[in-house]
Amino acid sequence: MDLTYHDLAELTKLSEQYQVLEPFMKKYKKLSYIEFDYSIVHDLTLFTIEPDLNFEILEEQIETIVKALPAIKQIFAKPFIHLKEQNIILPVESVRIINNSTIQHISSHSELWTDIKDNEIQPAKLLTRTYEDNYGIYENIVFCNVVDTILTFTRNNLRILKELIYTNQTIEINILQRVNHLNYFLALGKLHTGYSRSFDSYYGVASRCLNKLQFILNTILPRLKQPVYKKNIKRSKLTKLHKTNILAMHKDYHQVYKLSKYFAKENIEIKKSLQMVDLKALLQNYYYFCLSIFIFSIGHFNFTCDENKVNNFSRFTMNFMFKDWKLKIKSVKAMNRYVLSILVEKETNYHMICIPSIERNEDLTQIKEQVLADEYILCTPFEDFGLEISMTSIESFRRIQQLILKAMVLTDQKREDCPFCNHRLHLIEEKSLNGKPIYECMSCRTILSNGFCPTNKKTYPYIKIAGLARTRISGEEWLIRRKREAQMFFRNITEITEDLEIVCPYCNKIHA
């Protein structure tokens, strides 16, 4: 895996986070489901937030960075550079500078001549001097290291604050709602065992910090393509800081120097991130987390199992039942790593392979060749690609339940039982659309039917919620994205628009 500075810092943070799985799995190699469920509350962490976040210190650190932003912007635009001189032999048509050295060189190198005509030499190539901007001076190395530290600090705290704010909104409970699953609040209660601190008094300062961090990120990211940073990608990240004339006298570079000193003083530099991350151990721990959260999610989604049967986490296999649905989850080895195989059966079967991964844009070709399935899901702890299954995301278990719901619908041909609750589906003939029957559950208001793609000539199932009104989505971009994901409370098994319209999975269009 080719790691950048930011990848390494992020993976180091993840390594610390998921390391709690390792001692648990060593201690409890074999567990029954009832023992596993008990451990969720007492021993095993499936959801966590930053436990010792000091908002006063955090806000002070952010303000220090914000004050230095004008200087950082100016250095990006007009950095100090040195001119690098170099003598080089070039074709005549490319030469721009000729001096005495050029004439002396061509007179003693006849191999560079093409012809002598009328006592004049006709050269093919000439010695010339080129000048290249050298951005690799010490002060710019210090500047780039400070930029890296700011980015890593900003991204880490952004992730923490986003989850804090979103989690605070998520746990607002409305018992009268019939849109959430019966076990939803039970699952939230178990996951929030470690989240007992009241967050209300910190909500304002957390929102302020979040906005400022987003401002810092939006200021720096577009400027990373400037030569002063781009041409110093390969540099020493552990350069010892010492004051030079430029760092002492130039107002902008002096701000960077002060910021670097502040980072060292407050011990918020990420030098420890440059330690070698044990990627194999991290992937193994993340796999254990994915296995645990999948078991937790399935067990809190109607499915039941033999609670007293002991299971081996190293070679895991567990069978679940719900009415006529059967679900089997087991560990499968592919490409020297473990992935999760989930088979849902009723009238037909649907096979999913869930692949825990800590690598961005991982190529799944070889895994697909080794293990055949109907669908391959890349599970990652990141929010920008794959299916986010993360210890810091409270919605992880609902994303898994959404996958299971989709498999249940695809394997059900009779449409007698509601896959979301334990009640019956009723055929609503007067609502039939284009000859496709529509079924509705009077208990949880699930509407289930099939759509037809005229482009690909294929049918596809979809789920709606009867009487669910569109709510206005507002806020920051990240919050809008989260709210849009959950606007149907993870009941949709296809993509939906902001107006709750079904998006065809084959052509990505809306069919009336």
Short mmCIF file of C-alpha atoms in Angstrom, two decimals:
data_model
loop_
_atom_site.label_atom_id
_atom_site.label_comp_id
_atom_site.label_asym_id
_atom_site.label_seq_id
_atom_site.Cartn_x
_atom_site.Cartn_y
_atom_site.Cartn_z
CA MET A 1 0.00 0.00 0.00
CA ASP A 2 1.47 3.36 -1.06
CA LEU A 3 0.84 5.62 1.94
CA THR A 4 0.87 9.40 1.96
CA TYR A 5 1.47 11.44 5.10
CA HIS A 6 -2.26 11.95 5.63
CA ASP A 7 -3.07 8.27 5.04
CA LEU A 8 -0.41 7.28 7.57
CA ALA A 9 -1.74 9.73 10.17
CA GLU A 10 -5.31 8.54 9.62
CA LEU A 11 -4.37 4.86 9.79
CA THR A 12 -2.42 5.47 13.00
CA LYS A 13 -5.54 7.00 14.54
CA LEU A 14 -7.60 4.05 13.35
CA SER A 15 -5.03 1.61 14.71
CA GLU A 16 -5.38 3.12 18.18
CA GLN A 17 -9.17 3.08 17.87
CA TYR A 18 -9.65 -0.54 16.79
CA GLN A 19 -6.92 -1.92 19.01
CA VAL A 20 -9.57 -2.46 21.72
CA LEU A 21 -10.88 -5.42 19.67
CA GLU A 22 -7.61 -7.34 19.94
CA PRO A 23 -7.61 -8.09 23.71
CA PHE A 24 -11.34 -8.90 23.62
CA MET A 25 -10.92 -11.46 20.84
CA LYS A 26 -7.94 -13.01 22.60
CA LYS A 27 -9.88 -13.25 25.85
CA TYR A 28 -13.13 -14.56 24.34
CA LYS A 29 -12.18 -16.83 21.46
CA LYS A 30 -15.49 -18.67 21.82
CA LEU A 31 -18.80 -17.08 22.75
CA SER A 32 -22.49 -17.83 22.58
CA TYR A 33 -24.80 -15.14 21.24
CA ILE A 34 -26.21 -14.37 24.67
CA GLU A 35 -22.66 -13.92 26.04
CA PHE A 36 -21.80 -11.74 23.05
CA ASP A 37 -24.88 -9.56 23.65
CA TYR A 38 -23.92 -9.19 27.31
CA SER A 39 -20.37 -8.18 26.36
CA ILE A 40 -21.67 -5.31 24.17
CA VAL A 41 -22.69 -3.49 27.34
CA HIS A 42 -19.76 -4.50 29.55
CA ASP A 43 -16.61 -5.36 27.57
CA LEU A 44 -16.89 -4.80 23.82
CA THR A 45 -16.95 -1.32 22.27
CA LEU A 46 -18.89 -1.00 19.01
CA PHE A 47 -19.43 2.74 19.19
CA THR A 48 -17.19 5.35 20.70
CA ILE A 49 -16.46 9.05 20.69
CA GLU A 50 -13.37 10.98 21.73
CA PRO A 51 -13.53 10.60 25.53
CA ASP A 52 -11.23 13.44 26.60
CA LEU A 53 -12.04 16.20 24.15
CA ASN A 54 -11.26 19.55 25.81
CA PHE A 55 -13.24 22.15 23.90
CA GLU A 56 -11.45 25.13 25.46
CA ILE A 57 -8.04 23.88 24.33
CA LEU A 58 -9.41 22.82 20.96
CA GLU A 59 -10.93 26.26 20.31
CA GLU A 60 -7.67 27.95 21.31
CA GLN A 61 -5.71 25.72 18.91
CA ILE A 62 -8.14 26.45 16.09
CA GLU A 63 -7.97 30.22 16.69
CA THR A 64 -4.17 30.07 16.54
CA ILE A 65 -4.36 28.40 13.12
CA VAL A 66 -7.01 30.84 11.85
CA LYS A 67 -4.82 33.83 12.77
CA ALA A 68 -1.96 32.36 10.72
CA LEU A 69 -4.12 31.63 7.64
CA PRO A 70 -3.47 34.99 5.86
CA ALA A 71 0.28 34.35 6.08
CA ILE A 72 -0.16 30.79 4.85
CA LYS A 73 -2.22 32.00 1.88
CA GLN A 74 0.46 34.58 1.01
CA ILE A 75 3.26 31.99 1.10
CA PHE A 76 1.25 29.71 -1.17
CA ALA A 77 0.92 32.61 -3.63
CA LYS A 78 4.45 34.10 -3.35
CA PRO A 79 6.95 31.78 -1.66
CA PHE A 80 10.68 32.39 -1.34
CA ILE A 81 12.62 30.46 -3.97
CA HIS A 82 16.23 30.01 -5.10
CA LEU A 83 17.25 29.98 -8.74
CA LYS A 84 18.99 26.75 -9.63
CA GLU A 85 21.57 27.18 -12.42
CA GLN A 86 22.53 24.26 -14.64
CA ASN A 87 24.73 23.91 -17.73
CA ILE A 88 23.10 21.62 -20.29
CA ILE A 89 23.54 20.74 -23.98
CA LEU A 90 20.37 21.31 -25.97
CA PRO A 91 19.35 21.37 -29.65
CA VAL A 92 19.95 24.75 -31.25
CA GLU A 93 16.24 25.53 -31.58
CA SER A 94 15.78 25.11 -27.80
CA VAL A 95 18.66 27.36 -26.75
CA ARG A 96 17.70 30.75 -25.32
CA ILE A 97 20.94 31.91 -23.64
CA ILE A 98 24.39 32.08 -25.32
CA ASN A 99 27.57 33.27 -23.59
CA ASN A 100 31.37 32.88 -23.85
CA SER A 101 31.16 29.36 -22.43
CA THR A 102 28.88 28.40 -25.29
CA ILE A 103 31.36 29.58 -27.93
CA GLN A 104 34.34 27.94 -26.25
CA HIS A 105 32.44 24.67 -25.88
CA ILE A 106 31.24 24.44 -29.48
CA SER A 107 34.68 25.27 -30.84
CA SER A 108 36.22 22.27 -29.10
CA HIS A 109 33.40 19.77 -29.73
CA SER A 110 33.17 19.04 -33.42
CA GLU A 111 30.82 16.12 -32.80
CA LEU A 112 28.11 18.71 -32.16
CA TRP A 113 28.55 20.27 -35.61
CA THR A 114 26.32 19.50 -38.57
CA ASP A 115 28.33 21.32 -41.26
CA ILE A 116 30.99 23.98 -42.02
CA LYS A 117 29.87 26.40 -44.71
CA ASP A 118 31.58 29.60 -45.82
CA ASN A 119 34.04 29.20 -42.95
CA GLU A 120 31.13 29.19 -40.51
CA ILE A 121 30.23 26.38 -38.11
CA GLN A 122 26.65 25.16 -38.22
CA PRO A 123 26.04 23.53 -34.80
CA ALA A 124 23.39 20.92 -34.07
CA LYS A 125 23.57 21.39 -30.30
CA LEU A 126 24.86 24.09 -27.99
CA LEU A 127 25.90 24.37 -24.37
CA THR A 128 23.53 26.71 -22.57
CA ARG A 129 22.63 27.66 -19.04
CA THR A 130 19.15 27.02 -17.65
CA TYR A 131 17.58 28.53 -14.57
CA GLU A 132 15.00 26.58 -12.56
CA ASP A 133 12.95 27.74 -9.60
CA ASN A 134 14.04 25.78 -6.55
CA TYR A 135 11.25 25.54 -3.99
CA GLY A 136 13.10 23.09 -1.78
CA ILE A 137 14.69 25.61 0.58
CA TYR A 138 14.58 24.91 4.31
CA GLU A 139 11.91 27.52 5.05
CA ASN A 140 9.54 26.01 2.51
CA ILE A 141 10.14 22.53 3.97
CA VAL A 142 9.10 23.91 7.38
CA PHE A 143 6.06 25.55 5.76
CA CYS A 144 4.93 22.31 4.07
CA ASN A 145 5.35 20.34 7.29
CA VAL A 146 3.20 22.90 9.10
CA VAL A 147 0.54 22.62 6.38
CA ASP A 148 0.56 18.81 6.75
CA THR A 149 0.17 19.11 10.51
CA ILE A 150 -2.73 21.56 10.14
CA LEU A 151 -4.49 19.27 7.65
CA THR A 152 -4.11 16.19 9.83
CA PHE A 153 -5.18 18.07 12.97
CA THR A 154 -8.17 19.54 11.11
CA ARG A 155 -9.34 16.27 9.58
CA ASN A 156 -9.05 14.31 12.81
CA ASN A 157 -11.05 16.86 14.79
CA LEU A 158 -13.57 17.37 12.01
CA ARG A 159 -14.39 13.68 12.08
CA ILE A 160 -14.76 13.72 15.88
CA LEU A 161 -16.97 16.85 15.94
CA LYS A 162 -19.16 15.67 13.06
CA GLU A 163 -19.91 12.45 14.89
CA LEU A 164 -20.51 14.28 18.17
CA ILE A 165 -23.01 16.70 16.63
CA TYR A 166 -24.74 14.10 14.48
CA THR A 167 -24.92 11.58 17.31
CA ASN A 168 -26.45 14.19 19.60
CA GLN A 169 -29.21 14.72 17.03
CA THR A 170 -29.63 10.99 16.38
CA ILE A 171 -30.39 10.03 19.98
CA GLU A 172 -33.35 12.40 20.19
CA ILE A 173 -36.10 9.86 20.75
CA ASN A 174 -39.67 10.10 19.51
CA ILE A 175 -41.54 7.01 20.69
CA LEU A 176 -44.60 7.91 18.60
CA GLN A 177 -42.71 7.46 15.34
CA ARG A 178 -43.44 4.24 13.49
CA VAL A 179 -40.64 4.66 11.00
CA ASN A 180 -37.86 3.10 13.06
CA HIS A 181 -37.47 -0.58 13.75
CA LEU A 182 -38.85 -2.02 17.00
CA ASN A 183 -35.34 -2.82 18.25
CA TYR A 184 -33.87 0.52 17.11
CA PHE A 185 -33.90 2.23 20.49
CA LEU A 186 -32.74 -0.93 22.24
CA ALA A 187 -29.72 -1.02 19.89
CA LEU A 188 -29.04 2.69 20.48
CA GLY A 189 -29.15 2.18 24.23
CA LYS A 190 -26.57 -0.60 24.09
CA LEU A 191 -24.27 1.33 21.77
CA HIS A 192 -24.52 4.45 23.92
CA THR A 193 -23.40 2.78 27.12
CA GLY A 194 -20.14 4.69 26.94
CA TYR A 195 -21.82 7.88 25.80
CA SER A 196 -23.27 8.93 29.13
CA ARG A 197 -21.89 12.49 29.27
CA SER A 198 -24.40 15.23 28.53
CA PHE A 199 -23.42 17.01 25.35
CA ASP A 200 -25.98 19.83 25.49
CA SER A 201 -23.68 22.30 27.24
CA TYR A 202 -20.97 21.74 24.59
CA TYR A 203 -23.18 21.87 21.52
CA GLY A 204 -22.57 25.57 20.81
CA VAL A 205 -18.79 25.47 21.09
CA ALA A 206 -18.67 22.22 19.11
CA SER A 207 -20.62 23.84 16.26
CA ARG A 208 -18.29 26.86 16.29
CA CYS A 209 -15.21 24.64 16.21
CA LEU A 210 -16.68 22.58 13.38
CA ASN A 211 -17.35 25.67 11.23
CA LYS A 212 -13.86 27.05 11.83
CA LEU A 213 -12.19 23.74 11.04
CA GLN A 214 -14.19 23.50 7.82
CA PHE A 215 -13.09 27.05 6.97
CA ILE A 216 -9.42 26.10 7.52
CA LEU A 217 -9.77 23.02 5.34
CA ASN A 218 -11.55 24.95 2.56
CA THR A 219 -8.80 27.57 2.63
CA ILE A 220 -5.86 25.17 2.37
CA LEU A 221 -7.08 22.31 0.17
CA PRO A 222 -7.48 24.33 -3.09
CA ARG A 223 -3.92 25.66 -2.69
CA LEU A 224 -2.18 22.30 -2.38
CA LYS A 225 -1.58 22.30 -6.15
CA GLN A 226 0.70 25.34 -5.85
CA PRO A 227 4.39 24.60 -6.66
CA VAL A 228 5.65 25.39 -3.17
CA TYR A 229 3.73 22.37 -1.83
CA LYS A 230 3.51 20.15 -4.90
CA LYS A 231 7.25 20.20 -5.57
CA ASN A 232 8.03 19.39 -1.94
CA ILE A 233 5.86 16.28 -1.62
CA LYS A 234 8.96 14.11 -1.14
CA ARG A 235 10.66 15.74 1.81
CA SER A 236 11.76 14.97 5.34
CA LYS A 237 8.77 15.14 7.71
CA LEU A 238 11.02 15.24 10.77
CA THR A 239 13.09 18.31 9.92
CA LYS A 240 14.43 19.89 13.12
CA LEU A 241 13.12 23.41 13.59
CA HIS A 242 15.63 26.24 13.91
CA LYS A 243 15.29 29.96 13.30
CA THR A 244 16.77 31.31 10.05
CA ASN A 245 16.88 34.88 8.81
CA ILE A 246 13.79 34.36 6.65
CA LEU A 247 11.84 32.70 9.44
CA ALA A 248 12.87 35.48 11.81
CA MET A 249 12.51 38.55 9.59
CA HIS A 250 9.85 37.83 6.98
CA LYS A 251 6.39 38.51 8.47
CA ASP A 252 4.61 35.61 6.74
CA TYR A 253 7.30 32.99 7.32
CA HIS A 254 7.63 34.23 10.90
CA GLN A 255 3.95 33.39 11.44
CA VAL A 256 4.64 29.88 10.16
CA TYR A 257 7.64 29.61 12.49
CA LYS A 258 5.51 30.68 15.47
CA LEU A 259 2.81 28.20 14.47
CA SER A 260 5.35 25.39 14.25
CA LYS A 261 6.68 26.30 17.70
CA TYR A 262 3.12 26.37 19.03
CA PHE A 263 2.43 22.89 17.68
CA ALA A 264 5.51 21.58 19.45
CA LYS A 265 4.63 23.39 22.67
CA GLU A 266 1.04 22.16 22.76
CA ASN A 267 2.10 18.69 21.64
CA ILE A 268 -0.48 18.51 18.88
CA GLU A 269 2.03 17.67 16.16
CA ILE A 270 1.46 14.30 14.53
CA LYS A 271 5.05 13.02 14.62
CA LYS A 272 3.90 9.83 16.27
CA SER A 273 1.86 9.21 13.12
CA LEU A 274 5.10 8.68 11.28
CA GLN A 275 5.72 5.50 13.21
CA MET A 276 5.20 2.41 11.15
CA VAL A 277 1.58 1.28 11.36
CA ASP A 278 1.02 -2.47 11.64
CA LEU A 279 -1.40 -2.67 8.71
CA LYS A 280 -1.91 -6.41 9.10
CA ALA A 281 -2.94 -6.03 12.75
CA LEU A 282 -5.17 -3.06 11.92
CA LEU A 283 -6.96 -4.97 9.16
CA GLN A 284 -7.42 -7.97 11.47
CA ASN A 285 -8.90 -5.78 14.24
CA TYR A 286 -11.15 -3.98 11.77
CA TYR A 287 -12.36 -7.35 10.48
CA TYR A 288 -13.24 -8.36 14.06
CA PHE A 289 -15.14 -5.08 14.45
CA CYS A 290 -17.08 -5.67 11.21
CA LEU A 291 -17.91 -9.22 12.29
CA SER A 292 -19.13 -7.98 15.68
CA ILE A 293 -21.24 -5.11 14.34
CA PHE A 294 -22.79 -7.40 11.71
CA ILE A 295 -23.80 -9.93 14.40
CA PHE A 296 -25.15 -7.07 16.54
CA SER A 297 -27.11 -5.56 13.64
CA ILE A 298 -28.65 -8.86 12.52
CA GLY A 299 -29.58 -9.79 16.09
CA HIS A 300 -31.41 -6.46 16.47
CA PHE A 301 -33.36 -6.81 13.23
CA ASN A 302 -36.03 -9.47 13.92
CA PHE A 303 -33.64 -12.37 13.40
CA THR A 304 -33.10 -14.86 16.22
CA CYS A 305 -30.63 -17.71 16.70
CA ASP A 306 -29.71 -20.44 19.11
CA GLU A 307 -28.51 -18.14 21.89
CA ASN A 308 -26.63 -20.84 23.77
CA LYS A 309 -24.66 -22.27 20.84
CA VAL A 310 -20.95 -21.47 21.26
CA ASN A 311 -19.26 -19.88 18.24
CA ASN A 312 -15.58 -19.66 17.38
CA PHE A 313 -14.64 -16.14 16.24
CA SER A 314 -11.63 -17.44 14.34
CA ARG A 315 -13.75 -19.71 12.14
CA PHE A 316 -17.09 -18.05 12.63
CA THR A 317 -20.42 -19.48 11.45
CA MET A 318 -23.86 -18.51 12.76
CA ASN A 319 -27.39 -19.21 11.55
CA PHE A 320 -30.32 -16.82 12.11
CA MET A 321 -34.05 -17.23 11.49
CA PHE A 322 -37.00 -14.89 10.99
CA LYS A 323 -40.29 -16.46 9.92
CA ASP A 324 -39.43 -18.21 6.62
CA TRP A 325 -36.19 -16.28 6.11
CA LYS A 326 -32.88 -17.96 6.87
CA LEU A 327 -29.64 -16.03 7.23
CA LYS A 328 -26.17 -17.51 7.49
CA ILE A 329 -23.10 -15.42 8.27
CA LYS A 330 -19.65 -16.97 8.21
CA SER A 331 -15.97 -16.13 7.83
CA VAL A 332 -14.43 -16.92 4.47
CA LYS A 333 -10.73 -16.72 3.66
CA ALA A 334 -9.84 -15.00 0.38
CA MET A 335 -6.49 -13.57 -0.70
CA ASN A 336 -4.93 -14.41 2.71
CA ARG A 337 -7.56 -12.41 4.61
CA TYR A 338 -10.99 -12.98 6.06
CA VAL A 339 -14.18 -11.60 4.52
CA LEU A 340 -17.79 -12.04 5.61
CA SER A 341 -20.17 -14.24 3.65
CA ILE A 342 -23.87 -13.50 4.21
CA LEU A 343 -26.46 -15.78 2.62
CA VAL A 344 -30.15 -14.91 2.89
CA GLU A 345 -32.66 -17.56 1.80
CA LYS A 346 -36.42 -17.80 1.38
CA GLU A 347 -38.04 -18.71 -1.96
CA THR A 348 -34.71 -17.85 -3.59
CA ASN A 349 -31.32 -16.94 -2.13
CA TYR A 350 -29.10 -13.86 -2.21
CA HIS A 351 -25.40 -14.04 -1.44
CA MET A 352 -23.37 -11.02 -0.28
CA ILE A 353 -19.63 -10.83 0.36
CA CYS A 354 -18.69 -8.02 2.72
CA ILE A 355 -15.01 -7.12 2.50
CA PRO A 356 -13.49 -5.20 5.44
CA SER A 357 -10.81 -2.88 4.02
CA ILE A 358 -8.55 -0.11 5.28
CA GLU A 359 -7.19 0.65 1.81
CA ARG A 360 -8.66 3.36 -0.38
CA ASN A 361 -9.78 2.26 -3.85
CA GLU A 362 -8.89 -1.36 -3.24
CA ASP A 363 -9.06 -3.64 -6.27
CA LEU A 364 -11.53 -6.44 -5.54
CA THR A 365 -10.96 -8.39 -8.77
CA GLN A 366 -9.02 -11.27 -7.22
CA ILE A 367 -11.45 -11.67 -4.33
CA LYS A 368 -14.36 -11.78 -6.79
CA GLU A 369 -12.56 -14.49 -8.73
CA GLN A 370 -12.02 -16.60 -5.61
CA VAL A 371 -15.46 -16.17 -3.98
CA LEU A 372 -18.61 -16.03 -6.12
CA ALA A 373 -21.56 -13.95 -4.91
CA ASP A 374 -24.47 -11.81 -6.09
CA GLU A 375 -23.05 -8.63 -4.55
CA TYR A 376 -19.70 -7.46 -3.19
CA ILE A 377 -19.70 -4.74 -0.52
CA LEU A 378 -16.53 -2.90 0.44
CA CYS A 379 -16.75 -2.04 4.16
CA THR A 380 -14.43 0.78 5.22
CA PRO A 381 -13.99 3.07 8.25
CA PHE A 382 -13.95 6.09 5.90
CA GLU A 383 -16.94 8.19 4.89
CA ASP A 384 -15.83 9.17 1.39
CA PHE A 385 -15.91 5.74 -0.31
CA GLY A 386 -17.32 2.26 0.17
CA LEU A 387 -19.90 1.45 2.83
CA GLU A 388 -18.94 3.29 6.00
CA ILE A 389 -18.87 0.79 8.86
CA SER A 390 -17.06 2.65 11.58
CA MET A 391 -16.73 2.62 15.34
CA THR A 392 -17.33 6.39 15.36
CA SER A 393 -20.44 6.32 13.15
CA ILE A 394 -23.65 5.61 15.06
CA GLU A 395 -25.43 4.78 11.79
CA SER A 396 -23.18 1.81 10.96
CA PHE A 397 -25.57 -0.82 12.31
CA ARG A 398 -28.46 0.71 10.35
CA ARG A 399 -26.50 0.57 7.09
CA ILE A 400 -25.98 -3.14 7.71
CA GLN A 401 -29.68 -3.64 8.45
CA GLN A 402 -30.44 -1.84 5.19
CA LEU A 403 -28.33 -4.44 3.36
CA ILE A 404 -30.16 -7.28 5.11
CA LEU A 405 -33.54 -5.70 4.30
CA LYS A 406 -32.61 -5.52 0.63
CA ALA A 407 -31.59 -9.21 0.60
CA MET A 408 -34.85 -10.17 2.34
CA VAL A 409 -36.93 -8.37 -0.29
CA LEU A 410 -34.97 -9.91 -3.16
CA THR A 411 -35.45 -13.45 -1.81
CA ASP A 412 -39.18 -13.10 -1.13
CA GLN A 413 -41.52 -14.00 -3.99
CA LYS A 414 -44.82 -14.48 -2.15
CA ARG A 415 -44.98 -11.04 -0.47
CA GLU A 416 -46.89 -12.34 2.54
CA ASP A 417 -44.70 -11.20 5.43
CA CYS A 418 -43.38 -7.71 6.04
CA PRO A 419 -39.55 -7.92 5.98
CA PHE A 420 -39.29 -4.94 8.33
CA CYS A 421 -41.58 -6.11 11.11
CA ASN A 422 -43.41 -9.29 12.09
CA HIS A 423 -46.79 -8.37 10.59
CA ARG A 424 -48.57 -9.31 7.37
CA LEU A 425 -48.47 -7.53 4.03
CA HIS A 426 -51.75 -6.59 2.35
CA LEU A 427 -52.28 -6.28 -1.40
CA ILE A 428 -53.50 -2.77 -2.23
CA GLU A 429 -55.19 -3.32 -5.58
CA GLU A 430 -56.47 0.22 -5.97
CA LYS A 431 -52.90 1.51 -5.80
CA SER A 432 -51.49 -0.85 -8.41
CA LEU A 433 -49.22 0.92 -10.86
CA ASN A 434 -48.57 -0.31 -14.42
CA GLY A 435 -49.88 -3.73 -13.52
CA LYS A 436 -47.32 -4.16 -10.73
CA PRO A 437 -48.97 -5.18 -7.43
CA ILE A 438 -48.36 -2.97 -4.44
CA TYR A 439 -48.20 -4.40 -0.91
CA GLU A 440 -48.52 -2.45 2.32
CA CYS A 441 -47.90 -3.30 5.97
CA MET A 442 -50.54 -1.62 8.15
CA SER A 443 -48.27 -1.79 11.20
CA CYS A 444 -45.01 -0.19 10.05
CA ARG A 445 -46.46 1.44 6.88
CA THR A 446 -43.96 -0.28 4.59
CA ILE A 447 -44.98 -0.14 0.93
CA LEU A 448 -43.34 -2.77 -1.26
CA SER A 449 -43.59 -3.07 -5.03
CA ASN A 450 -41.59 -3.51 -8.23
CA GLY A 451 -40.48 -0.88 -10.70
CA PHE A 452 -39.65 -1.40 -14.35
CA CYS A 453 -36.67 0.03 -16.22
CA PRO A 454 -37.68 0.71 -19.86
CA THR A 455 -34.05 1.22 -20.84
CA ASN A 456 -32.75 -2.16 -19.60
CA LYS A 457 -36.12 -3.99 -19.71
CA LYS A 458 -35.64 -5.19 -16.12
CA THR A 459 -37.75 -5.05 -12.97
CA TYR A 460 -36.45 -4.04 -9.57
CA PRO A 461 -38.03 -4.01 -6.08
CA TYR A 462 -38.33 -0.86 -4.04
CA ILE A 463 -39.64 0.20 -0.64
CA LYS A 464 -41.53 3.34 0.36
CA ILE A 465 -43.15 4.46 3.62
CA ALA A 466 -46.84 5.33 3.48
CA GLY A 467 -47.58 8.90 4.48
CA LEU A 468 -43.91 9.85 4.88
CA ALA A 469 -43.61 13.55 4.05
CA ARG A 470 -40.51 15.10 2.62
CA THR A 471 -38.62 17.16 5.21
CA ARG A 472 -36.53 20.18 4.34
CA ILE A 473 -32.85 19.32 4.59
CA SER A 474 -30.51 22.14 5.59
CA GLY A 475 -27.17 22.66 7.27
CA GLU A 476 -23.54 22.11 6.36
CA GLU A 477 -22.73 19.95 3.33
CA TRP A 478 -21.64 16.98 5.46
CA LEU A 479 -24.82 17.18 7.56
CA ILE A 480 -27.03 17.41 4.47
CA ARG A 481 -25.32 14.29 3.11
CA ARG A 482 -25.97 12.41 6.37
CA LYS A 483 -29.60 13.55 6.59
CA ARG A 484 -30.24 12.63 2.97
CA GLU A 485 -28.86 9.16 3.65
CA ALA A 486 -31.26 8.72 6.57
CA GLN A 487 -34.32 10.58 5.25
CA MET A 488 -36.19 7.28 4.81
CA PHE A 489 -34.73 5.94 8.08
CA PHE A 490 -32.62 3.40 6.15
CA ARG A 491 -35.78 1.68 4.91
CA ASN A 492 -35.08 2.31 1.22
CA ILE A 493 -33.32 -0.48 -0.67
CA THR A 494 -32.62 1.74 -3.70
CA GLU A 495 -31.22 5.23 -4.05
CA ILE A 496 -33.77 7.99 -3.52
CA THR A 497 -33.95 11.67 -4.43
CA GLU A 498 -34.46 14.54 -2.02
CA ASP A 499 -38.17 14.35 -2.91
CA LEU A 500 -38.22 10.65 -1.85
CA GLU A 501 -38.56 9.45 -5.43
CA ILE A 502 -37.12 6.04 -6.33
CA VAL A 503 -33.98 6.01 -8.48
CA CYS A 504 -33.68 3.09 -10.88
CA PRO A 505 -30.62 0.96 -9.95
CA TYR A 506 -30.00 0.10 -13.61
CA CYS A 507 -30.08 3.49 -15.38
CA ASN A 508 -30.07 5.91 -12.40
CA LYS A 509 -33.23 7.60 -13.69
CA ILE A 510 -36.63 8.16 -12.11
CA HIS A 511 -39.50 6.15 -13.63
CA ALA A 512 -43.02 7.30 -12.76
#
